[in-house]
Every structure is written in structure tokens, then in C-alpha cells.
Short mmCIF file of C-alpha atoms in Angstrom, two decimals:
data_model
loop_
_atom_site.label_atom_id
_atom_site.label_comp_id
_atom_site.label_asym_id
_atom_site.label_seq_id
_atom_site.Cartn_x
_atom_site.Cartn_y
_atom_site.Cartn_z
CA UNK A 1 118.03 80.23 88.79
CA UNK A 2 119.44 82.30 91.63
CA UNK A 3 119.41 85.96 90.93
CA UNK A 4 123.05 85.77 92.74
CA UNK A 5 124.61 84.31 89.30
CA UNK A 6 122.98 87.93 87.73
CA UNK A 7 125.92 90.91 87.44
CA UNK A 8 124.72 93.64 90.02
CA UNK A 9 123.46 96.21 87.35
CA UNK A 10 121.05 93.11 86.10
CA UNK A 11 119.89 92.89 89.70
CA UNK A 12 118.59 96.57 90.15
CA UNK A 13 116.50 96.07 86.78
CA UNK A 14 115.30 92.97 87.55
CA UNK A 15 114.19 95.23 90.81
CA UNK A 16 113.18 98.17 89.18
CA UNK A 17 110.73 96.15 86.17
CA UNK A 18 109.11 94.20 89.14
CA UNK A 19 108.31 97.59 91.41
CA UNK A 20 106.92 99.57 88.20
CA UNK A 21 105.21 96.13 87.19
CA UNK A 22 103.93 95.86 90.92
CA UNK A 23 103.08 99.77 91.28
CA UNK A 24 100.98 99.60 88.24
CA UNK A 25 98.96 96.49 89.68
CA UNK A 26 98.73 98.19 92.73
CA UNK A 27 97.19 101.36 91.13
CA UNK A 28 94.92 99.64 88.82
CA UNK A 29 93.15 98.20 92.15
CA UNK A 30 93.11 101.54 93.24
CA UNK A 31 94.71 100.64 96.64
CA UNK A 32 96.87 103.25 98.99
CA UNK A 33 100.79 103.58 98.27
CA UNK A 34 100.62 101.99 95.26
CA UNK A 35 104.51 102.97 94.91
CA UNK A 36 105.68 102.32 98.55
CA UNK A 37 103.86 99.13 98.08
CA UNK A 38 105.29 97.74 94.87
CA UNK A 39 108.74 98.53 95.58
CA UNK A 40 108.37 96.44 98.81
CA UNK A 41 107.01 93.80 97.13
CA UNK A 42 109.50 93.95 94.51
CA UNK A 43 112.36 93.78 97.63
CA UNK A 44 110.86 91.09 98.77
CA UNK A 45 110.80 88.92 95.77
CA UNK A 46 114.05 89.87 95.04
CA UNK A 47 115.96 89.47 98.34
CA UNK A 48 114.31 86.06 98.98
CA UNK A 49 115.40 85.22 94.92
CA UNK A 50 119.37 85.49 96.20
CA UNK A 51 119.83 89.08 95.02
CA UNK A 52 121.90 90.52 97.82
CA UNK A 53 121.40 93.90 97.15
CA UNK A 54 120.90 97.09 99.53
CA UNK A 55 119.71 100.47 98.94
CA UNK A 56 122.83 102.79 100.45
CA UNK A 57 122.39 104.54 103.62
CA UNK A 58 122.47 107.95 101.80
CA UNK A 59 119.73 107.49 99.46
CA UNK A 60 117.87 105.95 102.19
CA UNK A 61 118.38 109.63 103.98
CA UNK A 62 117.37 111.51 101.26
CA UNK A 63 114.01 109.57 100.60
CA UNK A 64 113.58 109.98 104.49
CA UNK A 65 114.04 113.59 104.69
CA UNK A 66 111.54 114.14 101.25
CA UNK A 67 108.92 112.28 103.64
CA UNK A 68 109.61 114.62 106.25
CA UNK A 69 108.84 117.90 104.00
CA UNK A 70 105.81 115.63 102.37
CA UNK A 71 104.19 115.59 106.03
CA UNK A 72 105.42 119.57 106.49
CA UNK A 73 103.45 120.34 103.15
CA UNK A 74 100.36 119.24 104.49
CA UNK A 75 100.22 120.66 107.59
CA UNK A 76 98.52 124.20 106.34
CA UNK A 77 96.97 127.24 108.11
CA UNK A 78 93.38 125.81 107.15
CA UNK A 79 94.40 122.19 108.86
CA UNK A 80 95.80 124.24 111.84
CA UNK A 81 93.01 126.68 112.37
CA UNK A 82 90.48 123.68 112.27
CA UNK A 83 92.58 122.27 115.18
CA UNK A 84 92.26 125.81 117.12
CA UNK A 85 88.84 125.68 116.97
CA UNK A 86 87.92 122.53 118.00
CA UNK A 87 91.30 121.33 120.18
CA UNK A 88 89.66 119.93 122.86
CA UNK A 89 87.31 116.98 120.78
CA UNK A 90 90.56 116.32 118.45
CA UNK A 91 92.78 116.01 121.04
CA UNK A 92 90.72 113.64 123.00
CA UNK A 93 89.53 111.38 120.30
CA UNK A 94 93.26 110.84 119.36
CA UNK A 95 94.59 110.13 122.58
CA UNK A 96 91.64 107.60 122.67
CA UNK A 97 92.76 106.28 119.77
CA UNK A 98 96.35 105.94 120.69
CA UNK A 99 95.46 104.30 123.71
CA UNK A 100 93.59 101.69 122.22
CA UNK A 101 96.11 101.30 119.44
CA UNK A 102 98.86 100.63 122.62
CA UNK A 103 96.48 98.39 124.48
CA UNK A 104 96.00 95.97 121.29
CA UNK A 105 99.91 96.35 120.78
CA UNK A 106 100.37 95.54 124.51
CA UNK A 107 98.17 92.26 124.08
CA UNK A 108 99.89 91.16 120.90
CA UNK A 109 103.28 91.02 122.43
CA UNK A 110 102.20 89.52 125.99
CA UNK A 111 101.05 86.64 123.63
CA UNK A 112 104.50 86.63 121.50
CA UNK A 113 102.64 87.01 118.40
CA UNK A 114 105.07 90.05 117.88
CA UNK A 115 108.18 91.22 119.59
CA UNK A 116 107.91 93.99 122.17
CA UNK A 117 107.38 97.54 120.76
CA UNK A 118 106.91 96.10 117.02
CA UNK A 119 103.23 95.60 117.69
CA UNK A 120 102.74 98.77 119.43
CA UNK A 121 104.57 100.78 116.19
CA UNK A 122 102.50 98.52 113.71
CA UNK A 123 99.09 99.83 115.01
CA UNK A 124 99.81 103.06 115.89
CA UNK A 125 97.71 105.05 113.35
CA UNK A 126 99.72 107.80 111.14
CA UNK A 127 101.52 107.71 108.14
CA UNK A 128 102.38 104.31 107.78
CA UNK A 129 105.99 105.54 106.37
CA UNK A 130 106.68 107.42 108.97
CA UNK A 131 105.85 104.86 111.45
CA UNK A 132 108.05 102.55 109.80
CA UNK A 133 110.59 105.56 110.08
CA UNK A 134 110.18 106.27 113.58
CA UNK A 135 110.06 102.43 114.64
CA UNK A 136 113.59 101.64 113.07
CA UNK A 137 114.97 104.63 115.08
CA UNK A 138 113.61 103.86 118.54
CA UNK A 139 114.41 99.84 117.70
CA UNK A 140 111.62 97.80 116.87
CA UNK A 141 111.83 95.32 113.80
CA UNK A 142 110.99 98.49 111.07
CA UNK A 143 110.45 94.83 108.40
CA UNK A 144 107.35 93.83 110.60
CA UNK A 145 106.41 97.14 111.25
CA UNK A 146 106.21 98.29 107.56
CA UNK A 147 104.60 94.85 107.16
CA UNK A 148 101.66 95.68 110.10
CA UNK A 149 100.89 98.99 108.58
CA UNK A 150 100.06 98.75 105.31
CA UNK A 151 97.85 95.72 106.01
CA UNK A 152 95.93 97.98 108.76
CA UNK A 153 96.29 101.13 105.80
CA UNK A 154 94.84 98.56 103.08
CA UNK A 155 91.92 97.20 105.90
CA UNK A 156 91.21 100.72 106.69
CA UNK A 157 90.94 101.74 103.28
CA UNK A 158 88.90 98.94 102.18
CA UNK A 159 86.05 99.26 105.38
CA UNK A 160 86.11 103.18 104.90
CA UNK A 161 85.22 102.68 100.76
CA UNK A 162 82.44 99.90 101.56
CA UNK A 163 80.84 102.39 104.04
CA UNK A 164 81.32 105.28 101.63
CA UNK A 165 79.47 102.96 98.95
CA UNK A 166 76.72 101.45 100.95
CA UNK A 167 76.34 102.96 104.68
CA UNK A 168 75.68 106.43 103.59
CA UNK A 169 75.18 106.14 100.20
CA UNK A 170 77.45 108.12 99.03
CA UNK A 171 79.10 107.87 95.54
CA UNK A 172 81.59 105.74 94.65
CA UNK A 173 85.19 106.80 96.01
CA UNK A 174 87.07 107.72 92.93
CA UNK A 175 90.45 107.01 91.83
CA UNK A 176 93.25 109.60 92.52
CA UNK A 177 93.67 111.78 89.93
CA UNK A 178 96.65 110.91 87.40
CA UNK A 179 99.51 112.10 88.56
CA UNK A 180 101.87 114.72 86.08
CA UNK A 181 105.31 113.33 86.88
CA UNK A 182 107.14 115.93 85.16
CA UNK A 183 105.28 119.22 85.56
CA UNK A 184 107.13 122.84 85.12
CA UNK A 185 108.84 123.20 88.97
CA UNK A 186 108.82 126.48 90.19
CA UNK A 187 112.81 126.94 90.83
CA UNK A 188 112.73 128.95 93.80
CA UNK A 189 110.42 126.68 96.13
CA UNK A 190 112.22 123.98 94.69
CA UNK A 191 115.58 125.17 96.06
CA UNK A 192 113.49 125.86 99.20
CA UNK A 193 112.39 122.23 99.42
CA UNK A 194 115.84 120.71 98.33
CA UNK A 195 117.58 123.18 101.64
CA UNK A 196 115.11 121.22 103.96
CA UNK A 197 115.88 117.80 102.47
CA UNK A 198 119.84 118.51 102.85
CA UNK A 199 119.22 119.86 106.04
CA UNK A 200 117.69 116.56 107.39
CA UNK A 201 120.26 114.39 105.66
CA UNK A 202 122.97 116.43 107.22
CA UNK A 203 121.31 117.32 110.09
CA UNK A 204 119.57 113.97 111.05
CA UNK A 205 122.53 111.62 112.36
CA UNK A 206 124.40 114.34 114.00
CA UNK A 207 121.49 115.22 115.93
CA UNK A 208 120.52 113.72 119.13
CA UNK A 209 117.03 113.50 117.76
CA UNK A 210 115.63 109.97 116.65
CA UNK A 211 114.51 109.82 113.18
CA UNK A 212 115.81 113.33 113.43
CA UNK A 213 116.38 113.11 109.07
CA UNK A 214 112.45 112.34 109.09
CA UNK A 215 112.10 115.08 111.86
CA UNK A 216 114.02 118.22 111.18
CA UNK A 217 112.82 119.12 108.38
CA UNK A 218 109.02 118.32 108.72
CA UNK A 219 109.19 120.56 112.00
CA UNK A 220 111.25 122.93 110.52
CA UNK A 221 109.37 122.80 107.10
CA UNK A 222 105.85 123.26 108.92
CA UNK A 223 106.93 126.14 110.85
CA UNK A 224 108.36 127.80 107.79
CA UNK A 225 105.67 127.56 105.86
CA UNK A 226 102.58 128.74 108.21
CA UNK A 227 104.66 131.49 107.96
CA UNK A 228 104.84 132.10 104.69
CA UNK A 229 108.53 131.73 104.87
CA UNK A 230 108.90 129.13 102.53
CA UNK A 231 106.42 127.27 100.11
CA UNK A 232 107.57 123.43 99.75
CA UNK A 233 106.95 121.52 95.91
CA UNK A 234 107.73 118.22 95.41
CA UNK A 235 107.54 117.00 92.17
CA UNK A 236 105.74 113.88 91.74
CA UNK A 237 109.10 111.92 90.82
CA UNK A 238 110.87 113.38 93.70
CA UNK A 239 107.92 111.62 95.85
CA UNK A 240 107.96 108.38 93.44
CA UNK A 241 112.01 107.95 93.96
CA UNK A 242 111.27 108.80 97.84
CA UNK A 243 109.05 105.95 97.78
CA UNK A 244 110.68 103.73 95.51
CA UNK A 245 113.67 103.68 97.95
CA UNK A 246 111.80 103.83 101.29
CA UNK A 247 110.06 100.73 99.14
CA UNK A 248 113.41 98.73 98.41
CA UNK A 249 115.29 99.20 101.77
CA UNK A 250 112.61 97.53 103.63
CA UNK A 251 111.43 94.77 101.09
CA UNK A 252 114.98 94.26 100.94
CA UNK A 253 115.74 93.07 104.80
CA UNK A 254 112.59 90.69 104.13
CA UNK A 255 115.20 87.30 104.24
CA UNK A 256 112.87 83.96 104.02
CA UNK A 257 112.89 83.61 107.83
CA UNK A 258 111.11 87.20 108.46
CA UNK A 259 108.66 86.75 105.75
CA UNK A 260 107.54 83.32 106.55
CA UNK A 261 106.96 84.10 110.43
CA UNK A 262 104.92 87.68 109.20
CA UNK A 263 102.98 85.31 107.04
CA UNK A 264 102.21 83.25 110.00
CA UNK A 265 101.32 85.98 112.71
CA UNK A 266 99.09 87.86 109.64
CA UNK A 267 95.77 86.23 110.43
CA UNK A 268 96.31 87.47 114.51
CA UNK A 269 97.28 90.72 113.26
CA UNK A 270 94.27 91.18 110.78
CA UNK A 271 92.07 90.42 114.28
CA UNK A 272 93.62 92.72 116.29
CA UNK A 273 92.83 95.52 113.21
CA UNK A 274 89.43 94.59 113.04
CA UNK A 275 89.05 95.20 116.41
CA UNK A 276 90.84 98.72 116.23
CA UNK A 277 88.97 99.64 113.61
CA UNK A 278 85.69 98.33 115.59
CA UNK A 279 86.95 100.68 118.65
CA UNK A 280 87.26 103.86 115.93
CA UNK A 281 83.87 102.80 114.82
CA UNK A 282 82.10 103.24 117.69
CA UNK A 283 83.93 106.73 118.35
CA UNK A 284 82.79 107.87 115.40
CA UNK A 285 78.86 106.58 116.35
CA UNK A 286 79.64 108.61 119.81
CA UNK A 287 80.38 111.56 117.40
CA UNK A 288 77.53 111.33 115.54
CA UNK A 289 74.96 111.01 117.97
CA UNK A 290 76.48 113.75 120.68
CA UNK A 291 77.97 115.76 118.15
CA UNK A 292 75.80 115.76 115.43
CA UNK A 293 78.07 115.29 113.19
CA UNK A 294 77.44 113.02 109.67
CA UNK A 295 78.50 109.88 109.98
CA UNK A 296 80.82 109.63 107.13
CA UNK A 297 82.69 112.78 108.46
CA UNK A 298 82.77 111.03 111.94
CA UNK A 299 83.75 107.72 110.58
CA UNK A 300 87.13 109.40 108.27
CA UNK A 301 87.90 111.57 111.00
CA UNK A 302 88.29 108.76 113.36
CA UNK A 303 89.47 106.29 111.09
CA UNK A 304 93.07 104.58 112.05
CA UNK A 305 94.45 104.49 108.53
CA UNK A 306 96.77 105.99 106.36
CA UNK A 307 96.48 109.95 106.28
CA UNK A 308 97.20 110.15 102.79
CA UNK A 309 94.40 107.28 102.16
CA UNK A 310 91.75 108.77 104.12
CA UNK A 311 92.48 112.04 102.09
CA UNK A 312 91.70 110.34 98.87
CA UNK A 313 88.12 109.12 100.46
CA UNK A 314 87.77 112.29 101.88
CA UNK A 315 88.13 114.84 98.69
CA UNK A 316 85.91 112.55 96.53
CA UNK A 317 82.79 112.13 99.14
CA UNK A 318 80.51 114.70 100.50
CA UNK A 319 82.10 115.15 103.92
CA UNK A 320 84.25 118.22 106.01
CA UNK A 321 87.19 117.58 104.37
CA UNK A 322 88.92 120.09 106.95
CA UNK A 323 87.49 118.69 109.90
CA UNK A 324 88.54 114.90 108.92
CA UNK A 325 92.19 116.20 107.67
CA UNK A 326 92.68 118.52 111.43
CA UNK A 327 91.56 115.08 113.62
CA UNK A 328 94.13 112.81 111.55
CA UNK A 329 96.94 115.24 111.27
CA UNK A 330 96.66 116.11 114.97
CA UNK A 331 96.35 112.55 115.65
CA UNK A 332 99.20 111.30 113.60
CA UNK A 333 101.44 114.90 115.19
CA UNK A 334 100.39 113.34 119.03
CA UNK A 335 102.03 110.12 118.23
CA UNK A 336 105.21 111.41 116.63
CA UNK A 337 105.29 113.03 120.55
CA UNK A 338 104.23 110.54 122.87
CA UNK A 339 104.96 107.23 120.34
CA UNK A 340 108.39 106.83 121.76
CA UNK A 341 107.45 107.38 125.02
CA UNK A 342 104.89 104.81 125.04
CA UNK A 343 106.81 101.88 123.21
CA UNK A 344 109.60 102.39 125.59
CA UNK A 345 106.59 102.16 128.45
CA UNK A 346 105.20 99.07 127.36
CA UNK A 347 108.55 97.68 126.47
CA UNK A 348 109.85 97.34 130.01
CA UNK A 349 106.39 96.33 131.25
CA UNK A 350 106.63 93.24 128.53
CA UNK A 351 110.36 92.81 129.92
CA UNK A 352 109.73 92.16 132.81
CA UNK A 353 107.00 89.71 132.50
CA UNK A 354 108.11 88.01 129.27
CA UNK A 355 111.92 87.66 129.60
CA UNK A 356 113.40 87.50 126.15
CA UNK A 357 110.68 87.76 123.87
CA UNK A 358 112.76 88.95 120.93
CA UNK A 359 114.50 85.70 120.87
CA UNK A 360 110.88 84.31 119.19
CA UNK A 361 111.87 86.72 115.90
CA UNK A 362 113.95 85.66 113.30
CA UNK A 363 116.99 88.39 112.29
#
């Protein structure tokens, strides 16, 4: 039975009980996102079962903008003055990083196994929902992109664990501690945190800044706060509706056509991750050997996942946690700067040697 023949209100619970049913799957396997990831799945499922349902642009604004202060929150003194003292070695092992990320991206359109800047935005390493973020603004297919992502974020995960387990012998990598989704809020950082969010949403499309509702108020959050201006709290069902909706707006736009050609391009995709993750692997050897530093540290540091994943491994193995947070942070800040650049870059290179690739993806 179509889910069309279903009053509207019957749609968003069908919806809702397959993202919580998804999320909790998810989490039992102890894999990244858990939330992000469920709801997308749960769009999916639904969109392709007739629902015809959309998440408003509004709430889709808001969730963005709660990103945006999520990223800001993270960015601390101690992250910052790791960065300060070792600039040079960050700053080159990203842009190393990048490079190779744009390379693979530049190889997987040339072949048409993706459209034009999609591939590029789909292995550039940061946080994978900001990428999917900053993709839809600067015009790459934000379905595939989202799609990319998390598979790299779930490889990445998965190689960085095994090595954590066996390579090194470290101990296990625990699961994330339980989260307290209704803790006492502190009402004046709250407020604080709310003014930023309302800033972006307000802000964001009047700007001439792309992704400017994602944008504004990380910037402006992060400068507040290594001030001591402002302290940002997010409740953890602020974040879990944030997610939920980032979750649902993409899954959503997955219509039959989109899904069945990502299904087809995953196995290329997966290769060209492997081999990313190869490239990262032997910076992180490079690391150890000149650098001297351990090789779990090197490996998390230079690992092209998920910040928010390799933070998890990080804080439950025995490695500099600062120095591994300061390489991905600055990493994932240098592509939020020269990202947009570079897809536009490779775009008209592919454009003018591959007329009208987009015409291979379905809409």
C-alpha cells in the first residue's frame, strides 16, 4: 500500500517511528551519526514508499544554523593554541589531504561515475553535515553528497577502530557515553546560543555568503566564545531535532531514480575511499617515523573521517587527544575556505572536457 493513501499527520509518524527505530539500530552498532543517519534512512524509505512529504525551509534553517554553533562549540582555546604551536605541520598535512581528496574527486567525475563538483564535496574530509551543507549552497547534488560522506565517515570509522583494536593494541574503542537528553540548561547561555541560531536563520539568506545560515553563526559563535564573550549549550534534543531534520530533508529528495544510480556508483566510490584513506595512511607512517609521533595519534590526526567520529576514538584510546582534535579542526576550517574555490576549479576544468556531464544524473 502506497503511503500516499495515508492522511499527512500519519505520514510524519510513520517517519518519525522508522528514524527512532533506525537511530536505535544505528547506535546499538555503535556507528557515527546514529541520528543523522536514521532519519535519512527513514526519508528514504519513506519518499520512495509515495509519501510526498518535505521538511519546510524554516526548520531546515534552524537545524542548519544549530550545526553551525555545534562546530563554534568545539573550536576552544586548547584546540586553537595546539594549532599555534604547531601551524606549520597541521597546515601542511591538511592541504595534503585536501589535495588528494580533489584529485580522487577530479578522477571520479572525468569517468562520469559522479557529476562534476559532487565527487569533489563527497570526499572532502570534515563534518560530513556540513559538507552536505556547503555542497547544496555552491550546487552540487547535496542527495549524493550526503550519500558519499557518511559511507567515507562509516569506512573511516570502521579502519580507525580495527587499528585501534589490533595495530597498536590498544583497548577496545568504547561506546559514546549515554547521552542526558533533558539535562537542567543553564538559561543564560541558552539565550546566548538561541541569539546565534536566529541570527543565522535571519541572517543566512539575506547575506551574500553561501551556506551563510551554517556560516554566521559558527564564525561568529567561535569568535565569541575564545573570548569569553559567550559560552554556547546545546541540549542534546536541540542537537537530536537538528539532526533529525538535517536527516529528513535529505532522505527525503532520495526519489527511486537517485537512489538506484547511488546504489550503482557505491562500489567505485568505496574504491576511491580506500584509496584516500590509503593516502592518509601513509601520512600518518611519514609522521611517525620523522616526527616521532605514536602511530595511533598520527593515524586519527590524519584520518579523513568524520570530526565528531574520530573524537569518539580519540577520548577512549591512549593518544594526544589535542593534537588529533587541532589537525582535524584546522583541516575541516581550510576546506570551509578553499572548498568552494576548488569545486568551482575543477568544475570548469571537467566542463570543458566532458560537455554535459550532469545530464548522466537523475533529478
Amino acid at each position: 500500500m502506497s503511503l500516499s493513501t495515508l492522511p499527512v499527520v500519519a505520514r510524519w509518524g510513520v517517519l518519525i517511528a522508522l528514524s527512532v527505530l533506525f537511530a536505535a539500530l544505528l547506535t546499538w552498532a555503535r556507528l557515527p551519526a546514529a541520528l543523522l543517519l536514521g532519519a535519512m534512512l527513514a526519508g528514504i524509505l519513506v519518499e520512495n514508499g509515495g509519501a510526498g512529504i518535505l521538511v519546510p525551509q524554516l526548520p531546515f534553517g534552524f537545524a542548519q544554523a544549530v550545526v553551525g554553533c555545534m562546530i563554534a562549540r568545539v573550536l576552544t582555546s586548547t584546540i586553537l593554541h595546539s594549532f599555534l604551536h604547531q601551524w606549520p605541520l597541521f597546515l601542511g598535512i591538511s592541504l595534503l589531504v585536501i589535495a588528494a581528496s580533489c584529485v580522487l574527486g577530479w578522477i571520479i567525475s572525468k569517468l562520469r561515475i559522479l557529476p562534476e563538483t559532487t565527487a569533489i564535496w563527497g570526499l572532502l574530509p570534515g563534518a560530513a553535515s556540513a559538507m552536505m551543507l556547503m555542497a547544496d549552497a555552491y550546487g552540487a547534488d547535496a542527495r549524493l553528497v550526503v550519500f558519499m560522506q557518511y559511507v567515507r565517515v562509516v569506512m573511516v570509522a570502521l579502519v580507525a577502530s580495527i587499528i585501534a583494536r589490533f595495530w597498536v593494541h590498544a583497548p577496545a574503542v568504547a561506546a559514546a557515553a549515554p547521552a542526558v537528553w533533558f539535562a537542567p540548561i543553564h538559561a543564560l547561555p541558552f539565550l546566548e546560543t538561541l541569539v546565534l541560531v536566529l541570527g543565522g536563520v535571519i541572517l543566512g539568506p539575506v547575506s551574500s555568503i553561501p551556506a551563510g545560515i551554517l556560516l554566521i553563526p559558527m564564525f561568529l559563535g567561535a569568535v565569541l566564545q575564545s573570548n569569553g564573550l559567550v559560552e554556547i549549550e546545546l541540549p542534546s534534543w536541540l542537537l537530536a531535532l537538528s539532526y533529525l531534520l538535517l536527516g529528513w530533508t535529505i532522505g527525503l529528495r532520495f526519489t527511486r531514480d537517485i537512489l538506484v544510480y547511488a546504489i550503482r556508483a557505491l562500489p567505485k566510490m568505496m574504491v576511491s575511499i580506500l584509496m584516500l584513506i590509503a593516502f592518509c595512511g601513509g601520512l600518518a607512517f611519514a609522521l611517525v617515523e620523522i616526527f616521532d609521533i605514536d602511530p595511533l595519534t598520527a593515524y586519527l590526526a590524519t584520518s579523513p573521517g568524520g570530526a565528531d567520529s574520530v573524537a569518539i576514538i580519540a577520548a577512549s584510546t591512549n593518544v594526544d587527544v589535542g593534537f588529533v582534535m587541532a589537525q582535524q579542526i584546522a583541516r575541516f576550517m581550510l576546506v570551509l575556505i578553499v572548498g568552494p574555490a576548488l569545486s568551482r576549479f575543477v568544475a570548469d576544468q571537467i566542463a570543458m572536457n566532458v560537455p554535459n556531464i550532469s545530464d548522466k544524473t537523475p533529478t
